[in-house]
Short mmCIF file of C-alpha atoms in Angstrom, two decimals:
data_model
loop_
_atom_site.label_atom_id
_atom_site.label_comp_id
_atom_site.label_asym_id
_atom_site.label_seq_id
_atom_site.Cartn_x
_atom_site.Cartn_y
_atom_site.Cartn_z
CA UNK G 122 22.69 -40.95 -37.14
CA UNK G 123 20.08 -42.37 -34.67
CA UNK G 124 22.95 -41.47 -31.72
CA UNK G 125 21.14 -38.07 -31.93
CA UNK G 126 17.75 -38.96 -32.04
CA UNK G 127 18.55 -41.04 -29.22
CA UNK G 128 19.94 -38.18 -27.62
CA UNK G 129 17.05 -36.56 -27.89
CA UNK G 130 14.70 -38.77 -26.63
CA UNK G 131 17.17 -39.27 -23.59
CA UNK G 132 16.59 -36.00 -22.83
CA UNK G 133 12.72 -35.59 -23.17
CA UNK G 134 12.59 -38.97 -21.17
CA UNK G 135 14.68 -36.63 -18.25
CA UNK G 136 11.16 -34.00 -18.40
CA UNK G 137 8.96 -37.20 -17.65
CA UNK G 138 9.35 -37.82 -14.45
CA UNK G 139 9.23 -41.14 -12.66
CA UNK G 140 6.22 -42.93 -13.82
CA UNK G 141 5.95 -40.68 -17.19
CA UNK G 142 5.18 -42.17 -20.06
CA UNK G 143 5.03 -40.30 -23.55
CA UNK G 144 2.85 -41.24 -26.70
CA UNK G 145 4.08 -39.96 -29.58
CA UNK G 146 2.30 -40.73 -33.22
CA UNK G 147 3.26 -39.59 -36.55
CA UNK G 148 0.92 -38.05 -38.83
CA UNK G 149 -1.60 -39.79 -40.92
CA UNK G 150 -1.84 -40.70 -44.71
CA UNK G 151 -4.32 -37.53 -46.08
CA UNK G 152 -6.07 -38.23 -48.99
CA UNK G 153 -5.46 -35.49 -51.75
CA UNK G 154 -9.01 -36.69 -53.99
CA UNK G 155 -11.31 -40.18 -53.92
CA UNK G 156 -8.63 -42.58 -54.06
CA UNK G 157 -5.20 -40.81 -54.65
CA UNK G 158 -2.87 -39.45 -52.10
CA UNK G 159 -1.28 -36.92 -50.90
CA UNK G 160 2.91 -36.87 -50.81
CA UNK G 161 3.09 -38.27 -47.24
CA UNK G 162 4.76 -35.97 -44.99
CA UNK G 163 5.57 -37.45 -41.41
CA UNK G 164 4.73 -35.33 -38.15
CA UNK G 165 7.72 -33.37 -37.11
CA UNK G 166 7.18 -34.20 -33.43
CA UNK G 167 7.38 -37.91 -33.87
CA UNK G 168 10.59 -37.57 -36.67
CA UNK G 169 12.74 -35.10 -34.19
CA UNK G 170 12.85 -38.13 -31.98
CA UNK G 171 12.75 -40.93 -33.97
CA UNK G 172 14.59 -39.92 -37.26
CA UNK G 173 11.60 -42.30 -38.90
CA UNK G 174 9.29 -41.26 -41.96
CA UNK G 175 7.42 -44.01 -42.62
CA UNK G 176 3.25 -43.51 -41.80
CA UNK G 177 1.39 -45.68 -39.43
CA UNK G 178 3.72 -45.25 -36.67
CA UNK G 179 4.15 -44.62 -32.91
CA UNK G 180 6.63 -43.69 -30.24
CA UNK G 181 6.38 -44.54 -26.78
CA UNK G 182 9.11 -43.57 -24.24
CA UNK G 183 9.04 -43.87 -20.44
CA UNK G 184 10.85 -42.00 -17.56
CA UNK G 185 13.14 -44.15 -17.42
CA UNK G 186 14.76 -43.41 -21.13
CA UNK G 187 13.14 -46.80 -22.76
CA UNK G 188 11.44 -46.12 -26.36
CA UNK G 189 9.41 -49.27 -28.24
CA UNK G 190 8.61 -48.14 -31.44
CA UNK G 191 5.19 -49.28 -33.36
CA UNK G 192 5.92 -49.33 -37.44
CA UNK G 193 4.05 -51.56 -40.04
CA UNK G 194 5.09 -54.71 -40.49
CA UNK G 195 7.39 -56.10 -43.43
CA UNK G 196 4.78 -57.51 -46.19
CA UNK G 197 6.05 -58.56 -49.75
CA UNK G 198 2.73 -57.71 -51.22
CA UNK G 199 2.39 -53.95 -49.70
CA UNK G 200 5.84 -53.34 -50.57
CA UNK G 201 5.22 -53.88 -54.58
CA UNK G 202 3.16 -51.25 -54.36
CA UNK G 203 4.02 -48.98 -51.83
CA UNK G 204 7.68 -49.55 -50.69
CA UNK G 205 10.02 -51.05 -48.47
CA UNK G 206 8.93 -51.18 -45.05
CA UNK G 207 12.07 -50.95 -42.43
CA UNK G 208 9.93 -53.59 -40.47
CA UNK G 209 9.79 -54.08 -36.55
CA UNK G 210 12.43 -56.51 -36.67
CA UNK G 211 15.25 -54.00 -37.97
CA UNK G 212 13.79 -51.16 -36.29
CA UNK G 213 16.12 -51.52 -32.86
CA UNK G 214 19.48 -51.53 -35.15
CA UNK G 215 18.66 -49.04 -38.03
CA UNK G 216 16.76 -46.55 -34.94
CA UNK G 217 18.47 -47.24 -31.98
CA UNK G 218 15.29 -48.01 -30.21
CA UNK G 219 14.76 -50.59 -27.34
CA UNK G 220 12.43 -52.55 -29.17
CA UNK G 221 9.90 -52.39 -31.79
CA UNK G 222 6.04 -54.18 -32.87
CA UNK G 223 3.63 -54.10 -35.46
CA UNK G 224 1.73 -51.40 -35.39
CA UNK G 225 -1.88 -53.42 -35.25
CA UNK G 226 -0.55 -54.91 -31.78
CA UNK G 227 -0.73 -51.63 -30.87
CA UNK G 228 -4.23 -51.70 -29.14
CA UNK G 229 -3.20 -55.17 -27.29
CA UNK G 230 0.43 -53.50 -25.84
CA UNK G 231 -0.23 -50.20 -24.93
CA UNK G 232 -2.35 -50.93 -21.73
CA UNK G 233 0.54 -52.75 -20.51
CA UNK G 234 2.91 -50.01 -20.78
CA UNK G 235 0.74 -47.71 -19.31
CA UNK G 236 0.00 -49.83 -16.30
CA UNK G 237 1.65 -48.34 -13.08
CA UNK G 238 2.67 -45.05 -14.81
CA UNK G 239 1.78 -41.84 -13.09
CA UNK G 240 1.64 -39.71 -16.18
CA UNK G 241 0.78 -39.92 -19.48
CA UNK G 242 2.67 -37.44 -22.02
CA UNK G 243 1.04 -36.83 -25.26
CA UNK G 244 0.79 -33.79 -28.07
CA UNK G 245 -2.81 -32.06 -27.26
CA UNK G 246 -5.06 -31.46 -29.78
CA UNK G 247 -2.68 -32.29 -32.49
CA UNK G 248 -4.33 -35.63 -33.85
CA UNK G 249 -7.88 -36.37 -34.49
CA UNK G 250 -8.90 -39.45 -32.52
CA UNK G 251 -5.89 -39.76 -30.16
CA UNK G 252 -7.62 -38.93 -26.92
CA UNK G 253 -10.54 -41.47 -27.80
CA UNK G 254 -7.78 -44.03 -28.31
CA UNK G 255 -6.18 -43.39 -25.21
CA UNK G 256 -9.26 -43.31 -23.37
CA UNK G 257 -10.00 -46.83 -24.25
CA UNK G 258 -6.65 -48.11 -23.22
CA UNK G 259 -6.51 -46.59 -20.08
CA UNK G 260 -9.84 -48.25 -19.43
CA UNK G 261 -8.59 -51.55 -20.32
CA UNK G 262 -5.73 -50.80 -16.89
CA UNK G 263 -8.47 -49.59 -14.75
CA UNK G 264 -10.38 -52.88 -15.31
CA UNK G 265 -7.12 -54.25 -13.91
CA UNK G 266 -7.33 -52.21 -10.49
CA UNK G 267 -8.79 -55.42 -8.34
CA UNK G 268 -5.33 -57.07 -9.10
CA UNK G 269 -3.40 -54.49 -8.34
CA UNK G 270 -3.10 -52.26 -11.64
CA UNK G 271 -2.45 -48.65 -11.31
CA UNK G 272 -3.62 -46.41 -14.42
CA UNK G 273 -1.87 -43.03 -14.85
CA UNK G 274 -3.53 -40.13 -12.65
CA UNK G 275 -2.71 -37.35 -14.80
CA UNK G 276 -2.00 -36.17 -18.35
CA UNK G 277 0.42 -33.64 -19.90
CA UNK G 278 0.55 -31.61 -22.97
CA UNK G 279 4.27 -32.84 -24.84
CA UNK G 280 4.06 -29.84 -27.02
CA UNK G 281 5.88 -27.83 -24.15
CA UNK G 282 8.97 -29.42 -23.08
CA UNK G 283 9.31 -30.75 -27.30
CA UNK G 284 8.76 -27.52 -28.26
CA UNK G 285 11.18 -25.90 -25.97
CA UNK G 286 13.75 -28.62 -27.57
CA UNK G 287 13.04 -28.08 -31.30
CA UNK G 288 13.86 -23.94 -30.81
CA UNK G 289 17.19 -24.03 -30.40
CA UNK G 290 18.71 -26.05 -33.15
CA UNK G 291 21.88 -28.61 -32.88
CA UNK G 292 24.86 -28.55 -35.40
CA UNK G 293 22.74 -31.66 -37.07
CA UNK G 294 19.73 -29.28 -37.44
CA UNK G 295 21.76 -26.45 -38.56
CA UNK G 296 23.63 -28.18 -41.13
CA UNK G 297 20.60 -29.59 -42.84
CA UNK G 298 19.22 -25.84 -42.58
CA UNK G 299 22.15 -24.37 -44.36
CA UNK G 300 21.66 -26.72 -47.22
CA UNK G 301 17.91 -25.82 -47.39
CA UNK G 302 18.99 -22.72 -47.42
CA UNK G 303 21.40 -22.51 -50.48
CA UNK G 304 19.12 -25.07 -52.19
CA UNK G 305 16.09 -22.23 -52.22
CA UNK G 306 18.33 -19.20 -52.75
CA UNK G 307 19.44 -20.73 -56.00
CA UNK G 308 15.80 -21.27 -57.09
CA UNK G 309 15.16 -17.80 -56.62
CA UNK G 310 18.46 -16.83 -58.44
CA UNK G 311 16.99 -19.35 -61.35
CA UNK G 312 13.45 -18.19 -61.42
CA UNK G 313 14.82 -14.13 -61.17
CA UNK G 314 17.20 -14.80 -64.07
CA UNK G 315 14.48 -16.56 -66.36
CA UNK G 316 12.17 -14.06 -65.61
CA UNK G 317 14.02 -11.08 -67.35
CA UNK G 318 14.98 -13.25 -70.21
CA UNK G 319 11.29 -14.31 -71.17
CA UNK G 320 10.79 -10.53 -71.15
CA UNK G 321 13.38 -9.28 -72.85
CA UNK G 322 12.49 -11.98 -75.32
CA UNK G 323 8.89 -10.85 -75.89
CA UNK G 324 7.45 -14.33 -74.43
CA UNK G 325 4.50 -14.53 -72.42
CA UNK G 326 5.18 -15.03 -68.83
CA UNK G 327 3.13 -15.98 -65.82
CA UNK G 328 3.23 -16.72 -62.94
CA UNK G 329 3.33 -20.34 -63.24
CA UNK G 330 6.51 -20.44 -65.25
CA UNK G 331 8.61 -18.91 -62.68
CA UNK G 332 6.67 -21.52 -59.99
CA UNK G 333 8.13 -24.10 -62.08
CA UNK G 334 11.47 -22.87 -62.49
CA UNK G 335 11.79 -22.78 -58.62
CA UNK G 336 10.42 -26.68 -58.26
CA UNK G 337 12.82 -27.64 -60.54
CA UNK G 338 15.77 -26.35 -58.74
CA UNK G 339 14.34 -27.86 -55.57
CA UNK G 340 13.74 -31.01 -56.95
CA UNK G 341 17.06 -30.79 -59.01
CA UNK G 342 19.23 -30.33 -55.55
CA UNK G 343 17.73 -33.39 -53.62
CA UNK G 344 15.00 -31.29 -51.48
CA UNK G 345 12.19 -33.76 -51.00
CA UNK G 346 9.37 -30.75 -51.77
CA UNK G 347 8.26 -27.07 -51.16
CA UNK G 348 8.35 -26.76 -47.57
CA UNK G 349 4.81 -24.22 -48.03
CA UNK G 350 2.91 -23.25 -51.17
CA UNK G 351 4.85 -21.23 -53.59
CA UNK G 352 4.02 -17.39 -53.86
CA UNK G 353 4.78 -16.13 -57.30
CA UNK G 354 2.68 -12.91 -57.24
CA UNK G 355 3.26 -10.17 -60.27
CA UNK G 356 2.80 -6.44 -59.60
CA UNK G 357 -0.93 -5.74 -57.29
CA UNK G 358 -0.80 -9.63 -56.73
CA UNK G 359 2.03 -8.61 -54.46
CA UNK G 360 -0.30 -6.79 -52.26
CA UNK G 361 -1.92 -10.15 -51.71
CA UNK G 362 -0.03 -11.47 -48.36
CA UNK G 363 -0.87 -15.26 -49.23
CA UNK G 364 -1.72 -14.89 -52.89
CA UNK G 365 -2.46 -18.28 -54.30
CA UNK G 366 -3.93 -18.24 -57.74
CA UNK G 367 -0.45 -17.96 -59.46
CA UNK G 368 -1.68 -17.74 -62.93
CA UNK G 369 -1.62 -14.06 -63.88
CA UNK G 370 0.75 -12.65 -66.86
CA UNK G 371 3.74 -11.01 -65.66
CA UNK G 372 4.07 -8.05 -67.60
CA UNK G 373 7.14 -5.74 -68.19
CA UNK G 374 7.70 -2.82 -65.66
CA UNK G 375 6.00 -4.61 -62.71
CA UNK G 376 7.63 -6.01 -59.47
CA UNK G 377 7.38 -9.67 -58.84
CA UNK G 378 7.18 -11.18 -55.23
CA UNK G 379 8.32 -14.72 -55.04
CA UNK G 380 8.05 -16.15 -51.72
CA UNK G 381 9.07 -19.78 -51.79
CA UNK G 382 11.70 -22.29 -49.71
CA UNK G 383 12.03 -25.97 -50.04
CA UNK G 384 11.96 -28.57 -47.33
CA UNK G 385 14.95 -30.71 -47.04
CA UNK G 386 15.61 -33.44 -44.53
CA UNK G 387 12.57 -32.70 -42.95
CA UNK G 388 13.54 -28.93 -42.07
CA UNK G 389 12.22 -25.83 -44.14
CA UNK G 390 13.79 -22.76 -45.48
CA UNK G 391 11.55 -19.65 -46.08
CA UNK G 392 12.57 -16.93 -48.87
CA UNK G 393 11.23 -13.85 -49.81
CA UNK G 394 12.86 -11.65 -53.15
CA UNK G 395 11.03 -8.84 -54.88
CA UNK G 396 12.48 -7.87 -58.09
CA UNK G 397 11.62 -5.81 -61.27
CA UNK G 398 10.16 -8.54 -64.02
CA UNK G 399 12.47 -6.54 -67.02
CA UNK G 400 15.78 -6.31 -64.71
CA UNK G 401 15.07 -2.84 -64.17
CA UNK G 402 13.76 -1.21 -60.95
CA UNK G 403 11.60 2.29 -62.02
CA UNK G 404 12.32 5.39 -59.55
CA UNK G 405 9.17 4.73 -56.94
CA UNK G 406 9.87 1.00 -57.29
CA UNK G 407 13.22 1.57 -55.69
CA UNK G 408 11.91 4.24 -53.02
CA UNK G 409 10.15 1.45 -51.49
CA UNK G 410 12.35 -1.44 -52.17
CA UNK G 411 15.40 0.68 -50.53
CA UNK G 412 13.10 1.62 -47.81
CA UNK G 413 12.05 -1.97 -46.26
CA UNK G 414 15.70 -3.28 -47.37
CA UNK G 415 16.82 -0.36 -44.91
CA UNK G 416 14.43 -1.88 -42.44
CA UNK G 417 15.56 -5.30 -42.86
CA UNK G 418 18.92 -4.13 -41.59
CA UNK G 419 17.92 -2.24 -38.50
CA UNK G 420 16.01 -5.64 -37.89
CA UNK G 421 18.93 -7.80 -38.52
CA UNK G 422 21.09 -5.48 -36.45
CA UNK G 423 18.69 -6.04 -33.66
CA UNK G 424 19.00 -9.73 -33.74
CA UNK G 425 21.22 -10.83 -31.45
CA UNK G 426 21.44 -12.83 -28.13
CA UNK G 427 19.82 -11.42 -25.13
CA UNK G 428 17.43 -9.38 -27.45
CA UNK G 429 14.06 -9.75 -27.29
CA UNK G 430 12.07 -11.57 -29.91
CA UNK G 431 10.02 -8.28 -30.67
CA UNK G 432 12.96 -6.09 -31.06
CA UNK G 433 13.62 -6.49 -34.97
CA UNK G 434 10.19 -5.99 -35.39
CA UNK G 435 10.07 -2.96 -33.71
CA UNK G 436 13.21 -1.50 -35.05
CA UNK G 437 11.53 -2.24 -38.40
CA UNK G 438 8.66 -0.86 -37.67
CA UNK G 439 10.49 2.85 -37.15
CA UNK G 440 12.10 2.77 -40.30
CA UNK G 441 9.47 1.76 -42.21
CA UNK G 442 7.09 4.81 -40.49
CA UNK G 443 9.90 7.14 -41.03
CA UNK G 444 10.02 6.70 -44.61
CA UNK G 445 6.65 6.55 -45.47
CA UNK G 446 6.22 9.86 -43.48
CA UNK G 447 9.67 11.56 -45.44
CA UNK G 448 7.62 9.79 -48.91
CA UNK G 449 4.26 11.38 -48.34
CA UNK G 450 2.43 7.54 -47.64
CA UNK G 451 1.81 9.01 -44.42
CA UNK G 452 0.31 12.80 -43.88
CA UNK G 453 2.74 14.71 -41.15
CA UNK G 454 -0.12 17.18 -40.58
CA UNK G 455 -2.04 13.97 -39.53
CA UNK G 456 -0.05 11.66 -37.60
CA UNK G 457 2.30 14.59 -36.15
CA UNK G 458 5.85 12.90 -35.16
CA UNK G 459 7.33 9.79 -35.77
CA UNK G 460 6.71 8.01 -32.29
CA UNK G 461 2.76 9.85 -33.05
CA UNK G 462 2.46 7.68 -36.03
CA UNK G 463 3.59 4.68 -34.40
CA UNK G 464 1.69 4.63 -31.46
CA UNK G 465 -1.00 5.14 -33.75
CA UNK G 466 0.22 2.20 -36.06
CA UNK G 467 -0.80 4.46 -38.75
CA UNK G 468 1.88 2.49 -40.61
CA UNK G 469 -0.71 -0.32 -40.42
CA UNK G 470 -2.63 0.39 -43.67
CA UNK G 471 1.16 -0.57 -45.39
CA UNK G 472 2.52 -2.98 -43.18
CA UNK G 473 0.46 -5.45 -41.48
CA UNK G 474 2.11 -8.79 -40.26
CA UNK G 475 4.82 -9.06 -37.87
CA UNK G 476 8.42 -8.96 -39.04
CA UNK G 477 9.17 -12.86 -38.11
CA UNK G 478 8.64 -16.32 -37.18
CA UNK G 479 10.09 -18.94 -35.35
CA UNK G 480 11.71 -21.69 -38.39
CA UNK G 481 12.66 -25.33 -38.90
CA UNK G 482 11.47 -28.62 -39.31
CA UNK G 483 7.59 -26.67 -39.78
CA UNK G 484 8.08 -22.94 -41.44
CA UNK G 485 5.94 -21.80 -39.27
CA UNK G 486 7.75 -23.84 -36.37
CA UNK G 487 6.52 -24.54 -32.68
CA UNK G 488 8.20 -22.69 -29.84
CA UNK G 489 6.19 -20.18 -27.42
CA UNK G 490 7.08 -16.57 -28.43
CA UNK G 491 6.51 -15.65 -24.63
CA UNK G 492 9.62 -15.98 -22.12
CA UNK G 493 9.00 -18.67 -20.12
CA UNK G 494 10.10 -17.27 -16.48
CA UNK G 495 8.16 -13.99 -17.64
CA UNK G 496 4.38 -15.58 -19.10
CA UNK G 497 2.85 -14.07 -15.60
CA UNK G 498 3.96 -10.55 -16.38
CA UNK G 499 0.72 -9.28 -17.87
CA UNK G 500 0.57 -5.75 -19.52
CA UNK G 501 -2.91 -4.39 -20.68
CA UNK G 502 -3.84 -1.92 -23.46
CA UNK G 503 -5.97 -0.74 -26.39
CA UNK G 504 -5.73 -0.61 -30.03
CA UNK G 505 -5.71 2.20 -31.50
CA UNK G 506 -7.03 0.40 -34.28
CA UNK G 507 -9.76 -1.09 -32.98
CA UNK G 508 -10.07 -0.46 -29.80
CA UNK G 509 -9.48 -4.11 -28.88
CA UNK G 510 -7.86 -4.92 -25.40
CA UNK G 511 -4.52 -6.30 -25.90
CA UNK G 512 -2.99 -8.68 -23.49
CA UNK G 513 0.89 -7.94 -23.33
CA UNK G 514 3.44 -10.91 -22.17
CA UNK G 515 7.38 -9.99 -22.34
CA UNK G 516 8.44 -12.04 -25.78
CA UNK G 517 10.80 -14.60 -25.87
CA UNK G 518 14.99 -13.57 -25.59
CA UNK G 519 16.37 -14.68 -28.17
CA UNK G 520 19.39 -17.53 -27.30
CA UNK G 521 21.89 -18.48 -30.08
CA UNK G 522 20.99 -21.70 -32.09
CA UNK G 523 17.70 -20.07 -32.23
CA UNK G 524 16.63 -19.72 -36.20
CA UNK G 525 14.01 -16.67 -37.03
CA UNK G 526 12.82 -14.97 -40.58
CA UNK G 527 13.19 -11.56 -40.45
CA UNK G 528 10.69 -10.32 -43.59
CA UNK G 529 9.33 -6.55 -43.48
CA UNK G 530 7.54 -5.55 -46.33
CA UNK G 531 5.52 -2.89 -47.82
CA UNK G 532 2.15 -3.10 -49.94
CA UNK G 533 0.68 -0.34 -51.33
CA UNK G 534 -2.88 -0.70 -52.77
CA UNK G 535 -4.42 2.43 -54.63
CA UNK G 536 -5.93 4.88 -52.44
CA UNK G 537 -6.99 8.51 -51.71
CA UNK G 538 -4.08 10.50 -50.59
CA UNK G 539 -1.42 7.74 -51.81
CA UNK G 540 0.71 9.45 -54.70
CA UNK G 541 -0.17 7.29 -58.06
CA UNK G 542 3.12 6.12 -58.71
CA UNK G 543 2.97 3.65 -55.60
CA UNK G 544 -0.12 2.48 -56.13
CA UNK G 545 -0.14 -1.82 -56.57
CA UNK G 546 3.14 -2.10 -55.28
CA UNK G 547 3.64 -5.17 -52.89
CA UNK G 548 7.12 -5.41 -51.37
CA UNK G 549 8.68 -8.25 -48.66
CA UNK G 550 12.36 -9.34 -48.42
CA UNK G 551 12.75 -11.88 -46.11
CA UNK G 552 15.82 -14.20 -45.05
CA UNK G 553 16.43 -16.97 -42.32
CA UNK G 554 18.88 -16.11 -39.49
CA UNK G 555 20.39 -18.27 -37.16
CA UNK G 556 21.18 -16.35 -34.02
CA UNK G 557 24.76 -16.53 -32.60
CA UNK G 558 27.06 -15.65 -30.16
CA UNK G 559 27.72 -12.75 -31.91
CA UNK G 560 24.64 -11.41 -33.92
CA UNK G 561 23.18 -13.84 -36.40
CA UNK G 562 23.94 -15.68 -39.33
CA UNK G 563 21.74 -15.06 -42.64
CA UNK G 564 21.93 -18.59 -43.86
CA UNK G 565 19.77 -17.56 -47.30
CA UNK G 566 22.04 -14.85 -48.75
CA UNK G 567 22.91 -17.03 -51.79
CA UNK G 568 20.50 -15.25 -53.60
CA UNK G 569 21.26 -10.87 -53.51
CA UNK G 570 19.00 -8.07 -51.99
CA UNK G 571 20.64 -4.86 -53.00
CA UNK G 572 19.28 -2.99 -55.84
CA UNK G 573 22.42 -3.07 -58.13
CA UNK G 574 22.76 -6.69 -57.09
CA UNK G 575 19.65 -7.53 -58.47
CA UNK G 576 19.71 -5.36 -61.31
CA UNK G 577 23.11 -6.87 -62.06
CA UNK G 578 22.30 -10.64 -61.49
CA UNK G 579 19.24 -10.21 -64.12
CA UNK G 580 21.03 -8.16 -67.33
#
């Protein structure tokens, strides 16, 4: 195992330069209230190349490929409370690093490494307090200039080239992905299943019940924790894009929208199902549930290598307009044809986030959605919205080993001119696809998405 992170610090030490040197620190200990913590989580920057989760850590790796890592040190005390530490001196073997110190020598060591270095690499504006810190150190090798010191001359943002790393995903990555992956689409599967039974059994059931079904599965399967907060949203709640409160009953004829993935290994999976709470999809529930599963699939079918990122987005887009036009959401006398109503985004009012995001160790994970050899091709225009001036760049073409959600939805909220049998219905599907040579690879398919599936998986 640490052969690949040292592979990958071998090749972000290749994108320093001669005289680069790159400071990498993991995320802090948060407090969750007064004196009681949060679960720590580790920053993904600082685990992709070290394969380390402890807190109070550091990684710092020169041009030249050598990496001294910075953990706590080994104390019997700390540990009856808190832990084993790995400790500095097993850190080389168990990481594959060149060498390894306390983290409190920290302050005393890193002016040293940083003397006679050109360039100093570090994450901008990622952690509080870093650039004060580094200020003072590089002061400490400028009061060194007299005999003969050199402090670096210039500093660079490491979220590029580490973010151009993390988007396309090794077979180690992928692997770990997959398992996410089949981990969360058997929570759903639990939580969809439990769902029709309370009702069919008269129980009361909210929200919350289902939320707990799905941790337990997680937790049941090895996944460390919810890679994002749960959404468990019954019938208008769906209409809610980031609903939270997750307390409401869940009554018999509504749709449920459970949007939920676990984090495993330090990489997330990202799931969205909408299903009928009594097993049993009504007539306009299905008219809209058919109609962004149809989109789904012109999106899917439009991700593939060589594609832009945009494209599934705005092959979703046109199916989703086209239906809402042939089911009377959207007045023809009004928005006139179907490229009319698009260039009008009068689809908007229904369908307002974008069909996708980048995914992996963060579910909302780093990687520029702009094509690098393309970010000075500028296009300008105006909303038709709201008349604000939009800035175009050509997206990112998608590569295989890139991973992607692809989750259209629909969300109805009562309004005039919207026929009352739509009204509070909140739809998304969403699944995680790995792009390949050929297509890509829906990696969260454990759990189903066709009607009669669904009907079928909850008699």
């Amino acid at each position: 195992m640490p052969t690949i992170y040292a592979q990958r610090r071998a090749r972000l030490a290749a994108q320093l330069g001669e005289g680069g040197i790159a400071l990498v620190p993991t995320a802090p200990e948060r407090l969750r209230n007064r004196d009681s913590g949060h679960l720590y989580r580790h920053d993904s920057y600082f685990y992709y190349l070290s394969g380390f989760a402890e807190p109070n850590a550091w990684l710092v790796l020169t041009g030249d490929g050598r990496s001294v890592l910075f953990c706590q040190p080994k104390d019997a005390e700390r540990e009856i409370w808190d832990g084993i530490r790995l400790g500095p001196e097993a850190a080389p073997t168990a990481l594959g690093v060149d060498e390894a110190h306390p983290v409190d020598e920290l302050d005393q060591r890193l002016p040293a490494l940083l003397e006679n270095k050109t360039t100093v690499w570090y994450p901008f504006a990622t952690h509080a307090g870093l650039e004060g810190r580094l200020d003072g150190w590089l002061q400490k090798v400028r009061a060194r200039v007299r005999y003969g010191a050199l402090a670096p001359g210039a500093q660079r943002d490491l979220c590029g080239p580490l973010d151009e790393m993390r988007l396309v995903k090794d077979a180690h990555e992928l692997d770990i992905m997959r398992r996410a992956a089949r981990i969360s689409a058997g929570a759903h599967v639990r939580a969809m299943q439990c769902c029709a039974r309370m009702i069919r059994a008269g129980e009361d059931v909210r929200e919350y019940h289902l939320d707990a079904e799905l941790l337990h599965e997680f937790r049941q399967h090895g996944s460390q924790a919810p890679a994002y907060g749960s959404i468990v949203a019954a019938g208008a709640n769906a209409c809610v894009l980031h609903y939270r409160a997750d307390a409401a009953p869940i009554r018999d004829g509504e749709l449920v929208l459970i949007d939920a993935g676990c984090e495993l290994d330090g990489y997330a999976s990202d799931i969205t199902r909408t299903f009928p709470a009594n097993g049993k999809f009504s007539g306009p529930q299905r008219a809209l549930y058919e109609l962004v599963l149809a989109s789904q699939q012109a999106a899917i079918d439009a991700t593939k290598p060589g594609a832009r990122f945009t494209d599934p987005h705005e092959a979703t887009v046109k199916v989703l307009t086209q239906g809402l036009l042939d089911l009377g959401l959207l007045d023809r006398q009004r928005h006139g044809t179907l490229d009319d109503a698009i260039a009008d985004r009068a689809y908007f009012a229904y369908y307002m986030h974008r069909t996708g995001h980048w995914l992996g160790m963060d579910v909302h994970d780093c990687g520029s959605y702009v094509e690098p050899s393309e970010v000075g091709q500028v296009s300008e225009r105006r909303d038709p919205l709201s008349d604000e001036l939009i800035r175009d760049r050509p997206s990112r073409i998608l590569r295989p080993g890139m991973v992607l959600t692809i989750e259209p939805g629909l969300y109805v909220r009562p309004s005039e001119g919207v026929p009352k049998e739509f009204w509070n219905i909140g739809i998304r599907i969403e699944d995680d696809a790995v792009v390949t040579e050929g297509g890509c690879e829906l990696i969260s398919r454990g759990v189903p998405v066709a009607v009669d599936e669904i009907e079928a998986l909850m008699r």
